Every structure is written in C-alpha cells, then in structure tokens.
mmCIF file with all atom_site columns, C-alpha atoms in Angstrom:
data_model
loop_
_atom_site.group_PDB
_atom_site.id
_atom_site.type_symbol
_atom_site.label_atom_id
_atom_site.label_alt_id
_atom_site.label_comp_id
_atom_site.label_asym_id
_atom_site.label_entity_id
_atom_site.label_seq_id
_atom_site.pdbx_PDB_ins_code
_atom_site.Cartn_x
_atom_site.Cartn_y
_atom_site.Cartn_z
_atom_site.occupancy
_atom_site.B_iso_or_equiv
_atom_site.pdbx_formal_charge
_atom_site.auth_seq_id
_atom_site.auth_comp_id
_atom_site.auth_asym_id
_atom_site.auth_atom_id
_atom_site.pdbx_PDB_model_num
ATOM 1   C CA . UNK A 1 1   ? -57.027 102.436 -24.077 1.00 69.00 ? 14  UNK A CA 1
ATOM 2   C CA . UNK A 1 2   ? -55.086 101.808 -20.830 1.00 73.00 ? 15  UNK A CA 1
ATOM 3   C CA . UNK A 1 3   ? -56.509 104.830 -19.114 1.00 80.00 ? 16  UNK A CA 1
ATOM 4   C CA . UNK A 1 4   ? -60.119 103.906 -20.522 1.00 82.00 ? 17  UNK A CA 1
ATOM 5   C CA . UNK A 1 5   ? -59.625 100.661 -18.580 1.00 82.00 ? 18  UNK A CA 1
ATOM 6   C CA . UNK A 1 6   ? -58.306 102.366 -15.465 1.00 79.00 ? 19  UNK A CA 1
ATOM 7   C CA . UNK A 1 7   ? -60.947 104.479 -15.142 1.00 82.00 ? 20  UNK A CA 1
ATOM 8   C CA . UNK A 1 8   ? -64.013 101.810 -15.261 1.00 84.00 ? 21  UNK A CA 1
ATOM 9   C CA . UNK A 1 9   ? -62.251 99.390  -12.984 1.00 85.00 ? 22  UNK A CA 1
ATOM 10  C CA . UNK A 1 10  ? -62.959 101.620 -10.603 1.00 84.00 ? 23  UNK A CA 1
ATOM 11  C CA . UNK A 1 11  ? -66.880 101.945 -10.647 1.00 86.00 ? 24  UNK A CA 1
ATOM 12  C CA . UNK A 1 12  ? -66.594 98.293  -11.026 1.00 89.00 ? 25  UNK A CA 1
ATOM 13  C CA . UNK A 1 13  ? -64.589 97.522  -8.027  1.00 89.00 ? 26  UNK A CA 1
ATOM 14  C CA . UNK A 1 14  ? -67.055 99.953  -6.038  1.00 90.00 ? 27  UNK A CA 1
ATOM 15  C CA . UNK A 1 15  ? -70.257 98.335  -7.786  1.00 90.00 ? 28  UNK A CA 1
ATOM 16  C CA . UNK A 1 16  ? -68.873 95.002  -6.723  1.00 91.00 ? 29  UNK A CA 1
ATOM 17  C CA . UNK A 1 17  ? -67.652 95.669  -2.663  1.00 91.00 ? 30  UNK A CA 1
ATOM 18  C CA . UNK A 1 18  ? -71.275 96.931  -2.683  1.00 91.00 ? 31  UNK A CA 1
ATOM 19  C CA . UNK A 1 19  ? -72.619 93.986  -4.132  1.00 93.00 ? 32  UNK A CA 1
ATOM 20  C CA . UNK A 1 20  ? -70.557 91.901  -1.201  1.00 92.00 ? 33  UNK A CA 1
ATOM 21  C CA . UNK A 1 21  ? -71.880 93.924  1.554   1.00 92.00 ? 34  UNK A CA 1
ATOM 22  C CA . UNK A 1 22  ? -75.282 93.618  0.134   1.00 93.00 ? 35  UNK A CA 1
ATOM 23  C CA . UNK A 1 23  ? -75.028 89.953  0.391   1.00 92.00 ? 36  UNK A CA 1
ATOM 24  C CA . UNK A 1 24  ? -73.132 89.956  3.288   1.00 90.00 ? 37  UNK A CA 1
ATOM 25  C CA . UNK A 1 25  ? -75.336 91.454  5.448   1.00 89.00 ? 38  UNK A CA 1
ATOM 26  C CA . UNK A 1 26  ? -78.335 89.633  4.000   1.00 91.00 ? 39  UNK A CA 1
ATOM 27  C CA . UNK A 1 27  ? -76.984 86.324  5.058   1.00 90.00 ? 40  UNK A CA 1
ATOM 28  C CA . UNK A 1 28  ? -76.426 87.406  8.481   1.00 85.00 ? 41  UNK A CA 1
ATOM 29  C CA . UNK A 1 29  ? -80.031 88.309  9.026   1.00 87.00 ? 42  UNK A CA 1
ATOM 30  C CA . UNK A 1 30  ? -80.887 84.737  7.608   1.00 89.00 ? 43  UNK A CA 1
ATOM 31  C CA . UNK A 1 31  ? -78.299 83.469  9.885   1.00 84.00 ? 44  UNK A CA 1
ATOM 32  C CA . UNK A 1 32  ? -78.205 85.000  13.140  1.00 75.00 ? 45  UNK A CA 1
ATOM 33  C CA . UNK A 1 33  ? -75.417 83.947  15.408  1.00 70.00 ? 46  UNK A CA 1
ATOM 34  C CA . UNK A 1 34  ? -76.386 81.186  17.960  1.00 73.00 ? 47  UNK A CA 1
ATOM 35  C CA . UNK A 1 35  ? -77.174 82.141  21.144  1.00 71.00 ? 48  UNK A CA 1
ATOM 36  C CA . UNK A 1 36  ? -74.413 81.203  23.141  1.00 72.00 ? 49  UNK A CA 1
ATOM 37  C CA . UNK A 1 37  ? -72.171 83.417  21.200  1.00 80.00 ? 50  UNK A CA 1
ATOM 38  C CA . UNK A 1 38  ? -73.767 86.337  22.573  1.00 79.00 ? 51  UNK A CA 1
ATOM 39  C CA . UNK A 1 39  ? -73.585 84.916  26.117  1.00 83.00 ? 52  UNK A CA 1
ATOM 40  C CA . UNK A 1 40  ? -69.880 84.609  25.338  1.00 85.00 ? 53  UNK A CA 1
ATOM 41  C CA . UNK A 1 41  ? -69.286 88.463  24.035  1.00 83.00 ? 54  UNK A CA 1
ATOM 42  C CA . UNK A 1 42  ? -71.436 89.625  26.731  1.00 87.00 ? 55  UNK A CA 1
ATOM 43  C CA . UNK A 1 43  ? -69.076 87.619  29.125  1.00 89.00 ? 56  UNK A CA 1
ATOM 44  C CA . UNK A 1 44  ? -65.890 89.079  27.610  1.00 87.00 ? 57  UNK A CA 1
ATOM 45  C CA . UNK A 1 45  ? -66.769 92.155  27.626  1.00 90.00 ? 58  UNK A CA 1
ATOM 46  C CA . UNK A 1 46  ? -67.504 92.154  31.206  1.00 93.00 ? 59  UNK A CA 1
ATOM 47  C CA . UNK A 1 47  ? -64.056 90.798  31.994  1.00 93.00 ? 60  UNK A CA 1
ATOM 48  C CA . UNK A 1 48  ? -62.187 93.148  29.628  1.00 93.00 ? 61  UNK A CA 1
ATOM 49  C CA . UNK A 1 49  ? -64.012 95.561  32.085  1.00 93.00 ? 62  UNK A CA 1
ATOM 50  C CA . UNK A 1 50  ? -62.726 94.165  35.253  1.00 94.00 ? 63  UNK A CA 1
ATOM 51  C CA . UNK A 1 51  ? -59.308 94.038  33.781  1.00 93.00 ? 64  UNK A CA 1
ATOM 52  C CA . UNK A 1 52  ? -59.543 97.586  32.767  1.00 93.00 ? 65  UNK A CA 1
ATOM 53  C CA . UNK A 1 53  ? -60.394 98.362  36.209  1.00 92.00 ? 66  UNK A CA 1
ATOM 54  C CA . UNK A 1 54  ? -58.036 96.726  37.958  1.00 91.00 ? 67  UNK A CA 1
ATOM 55  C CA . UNK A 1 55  ? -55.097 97.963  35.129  1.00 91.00 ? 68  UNK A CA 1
ATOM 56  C CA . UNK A 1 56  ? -56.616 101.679 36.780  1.00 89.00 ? 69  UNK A CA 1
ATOM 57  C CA . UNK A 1 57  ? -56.674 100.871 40.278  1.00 88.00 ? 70  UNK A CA 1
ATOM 58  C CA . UNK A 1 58  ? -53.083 99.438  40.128  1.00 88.00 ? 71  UNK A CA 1
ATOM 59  C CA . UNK A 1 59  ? -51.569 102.347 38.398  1.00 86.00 ? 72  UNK A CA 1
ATOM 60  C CA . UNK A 1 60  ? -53.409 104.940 40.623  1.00 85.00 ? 73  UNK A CA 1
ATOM 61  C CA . UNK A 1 61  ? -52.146 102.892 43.715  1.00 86.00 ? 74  UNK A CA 1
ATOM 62  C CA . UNK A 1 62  ? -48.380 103.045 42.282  1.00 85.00 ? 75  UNK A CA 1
ATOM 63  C CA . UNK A 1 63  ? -48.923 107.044 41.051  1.00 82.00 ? 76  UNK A CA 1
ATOM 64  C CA . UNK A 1 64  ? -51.559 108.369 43.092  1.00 76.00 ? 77  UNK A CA 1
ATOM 65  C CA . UNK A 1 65  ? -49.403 109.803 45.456  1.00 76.00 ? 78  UNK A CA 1
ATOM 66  C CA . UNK A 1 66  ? -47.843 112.203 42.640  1.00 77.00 ? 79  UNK A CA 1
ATOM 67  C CA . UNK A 1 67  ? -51.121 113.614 42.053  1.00 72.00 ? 80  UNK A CA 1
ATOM 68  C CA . UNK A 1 68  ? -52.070 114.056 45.897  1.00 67.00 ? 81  UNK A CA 1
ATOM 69  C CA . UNK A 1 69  ? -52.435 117.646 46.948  1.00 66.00 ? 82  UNK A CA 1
ATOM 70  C CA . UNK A 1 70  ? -49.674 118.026 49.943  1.00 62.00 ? 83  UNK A CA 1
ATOM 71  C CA . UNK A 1 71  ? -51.507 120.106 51.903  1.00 66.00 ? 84  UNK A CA 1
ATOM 72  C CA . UNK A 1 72  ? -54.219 117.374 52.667  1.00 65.00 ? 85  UNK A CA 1
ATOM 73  C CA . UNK A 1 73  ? -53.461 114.559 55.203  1.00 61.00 ? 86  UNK A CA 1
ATOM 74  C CA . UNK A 1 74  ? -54.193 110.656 54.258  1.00 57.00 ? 87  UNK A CA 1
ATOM 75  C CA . UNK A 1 75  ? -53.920 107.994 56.033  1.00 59.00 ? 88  UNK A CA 1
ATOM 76  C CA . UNK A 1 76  ? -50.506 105.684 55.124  1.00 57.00 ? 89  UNK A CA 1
ATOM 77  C CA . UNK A 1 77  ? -51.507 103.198 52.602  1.00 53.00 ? 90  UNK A CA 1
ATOM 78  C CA . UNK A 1 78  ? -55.009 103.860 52.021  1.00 56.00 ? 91  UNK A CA 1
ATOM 79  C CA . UNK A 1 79  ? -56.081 105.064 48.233  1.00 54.00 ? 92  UNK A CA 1
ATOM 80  C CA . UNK A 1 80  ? -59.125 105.326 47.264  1.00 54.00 ? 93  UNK A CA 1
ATOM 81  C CA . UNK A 1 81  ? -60.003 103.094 43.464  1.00 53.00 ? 94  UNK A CA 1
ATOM 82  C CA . UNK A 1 82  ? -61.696 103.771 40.953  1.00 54.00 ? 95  UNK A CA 1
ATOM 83  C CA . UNK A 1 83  ? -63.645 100.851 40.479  1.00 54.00 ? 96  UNK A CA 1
ATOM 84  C CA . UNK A 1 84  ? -67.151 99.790  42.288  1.00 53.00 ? 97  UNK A CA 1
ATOM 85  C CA . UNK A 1 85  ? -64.521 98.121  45.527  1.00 52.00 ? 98  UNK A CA 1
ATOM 86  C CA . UNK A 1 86  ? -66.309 98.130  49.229  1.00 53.00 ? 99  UNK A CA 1
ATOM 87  C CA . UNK A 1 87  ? -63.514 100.923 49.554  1.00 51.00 ? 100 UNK A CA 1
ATOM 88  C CA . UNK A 1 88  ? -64.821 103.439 47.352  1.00 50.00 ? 101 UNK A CA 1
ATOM 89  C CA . UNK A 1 89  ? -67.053 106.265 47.828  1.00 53.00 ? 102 UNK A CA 1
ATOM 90  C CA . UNK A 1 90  ? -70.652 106.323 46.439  1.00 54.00 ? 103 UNK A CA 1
ATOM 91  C CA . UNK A 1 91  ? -71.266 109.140 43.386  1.00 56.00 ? 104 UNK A CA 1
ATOM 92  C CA . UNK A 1 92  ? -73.180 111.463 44.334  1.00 61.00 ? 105 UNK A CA 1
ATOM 93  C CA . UNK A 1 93  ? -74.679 112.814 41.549  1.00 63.00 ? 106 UNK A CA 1
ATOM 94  C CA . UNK A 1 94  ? -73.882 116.017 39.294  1.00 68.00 ? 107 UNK A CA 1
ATOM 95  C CA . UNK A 1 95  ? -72.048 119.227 41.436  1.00 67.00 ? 108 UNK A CA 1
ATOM 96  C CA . UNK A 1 96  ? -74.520 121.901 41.868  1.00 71.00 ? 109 UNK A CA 1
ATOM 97  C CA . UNK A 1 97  ? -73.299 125.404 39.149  1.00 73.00 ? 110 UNK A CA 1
ATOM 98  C CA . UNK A 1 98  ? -71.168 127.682 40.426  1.00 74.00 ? 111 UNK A CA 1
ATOM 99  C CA . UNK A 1 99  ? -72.654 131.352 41.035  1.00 77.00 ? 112 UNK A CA 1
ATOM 100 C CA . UNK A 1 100 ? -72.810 134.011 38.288  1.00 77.00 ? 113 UNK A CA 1
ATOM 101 C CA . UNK A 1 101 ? -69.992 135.935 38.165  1.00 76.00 ? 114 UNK A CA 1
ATOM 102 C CA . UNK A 1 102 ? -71.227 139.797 37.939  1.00 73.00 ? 115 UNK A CA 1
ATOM 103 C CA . UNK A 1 103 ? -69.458 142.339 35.690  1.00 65.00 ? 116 UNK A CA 1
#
C-alpha cells in the first residue's frame, strides 16, 4: 500500500506544479507590471553594463601588459579599453577570409 501511495503522489505533485504555473502565468497577463518597473530593469541593466565594463577595462589596464606582444612598441601608460571610451578604436566590421589554401 505504501508503494501504491508513492507512486501516485508523484503524478499528483506534477498535475499540481502545472496547475500553479497555469495560474501563475494567467494572473500575470491580467496583471502586467506597472510601468515604471520596466523603466527601473531597463535602468539596471544598463548600469550592471557599465559596471561590467569598467570591471574589464580595470583588469585589462592592471594585466594587459602580460598579454602585449614584446615585439610591438606602445606608448607608456596608454591601453586601449574595451568599452565605447573617446580612447577606443571604432569596429570596423567583419575581417575579410583568408585565401584558399591549395593542396
């Protein structure tokens, strides 16, 4: 009997999550979210952005130099970031293939 009941508590526990999404969902469509908390997300995610950015720039700017290939000069002090500063360089879109190599 123990194992009968063990077994169907399962499809029941699944039948009933589903039942809670179902709802779930169905009262956020009836209840959207006010505006301003989109603003808000919108905003945060934007900052979390900058942050991440500026978490890059720092660590290139403390580790850069380990990566620098020692046969190219730069000027003391100057490395280039990674996010959209006045410093940077533009992109320049996609590199063009490389030839085809023939056998």
């Amino acid at each position: 009997m123990d194992d009968l009941l063990l077994t169907l508590t399962v499809p029941a526990v699944v039948v009933a999550s589903g039942l809670y999404a179902v709802c779930d969902c169905r009262r956020r469509r009836r209840n959207p979210p006010p505006p301003f908390t989109r603003r808000a997300s919108r905003l945060a995610a934007r900052e979390a952005v900058i942050l991440a950015e500026a978490v890059v720039d720092s660590a290139y700017t403390a580790l850069g130099r380990l990566y620098a290939d020692p046969a190219t000069p730069h000027p003391a002090g100057h490395t280039p970031a990674v996010s959209g500063a006045p410093d940077s360089s533009p992109d320049r879109g996609p590199s063009r293939p490389a030839p085809a190599r023939r056998p």
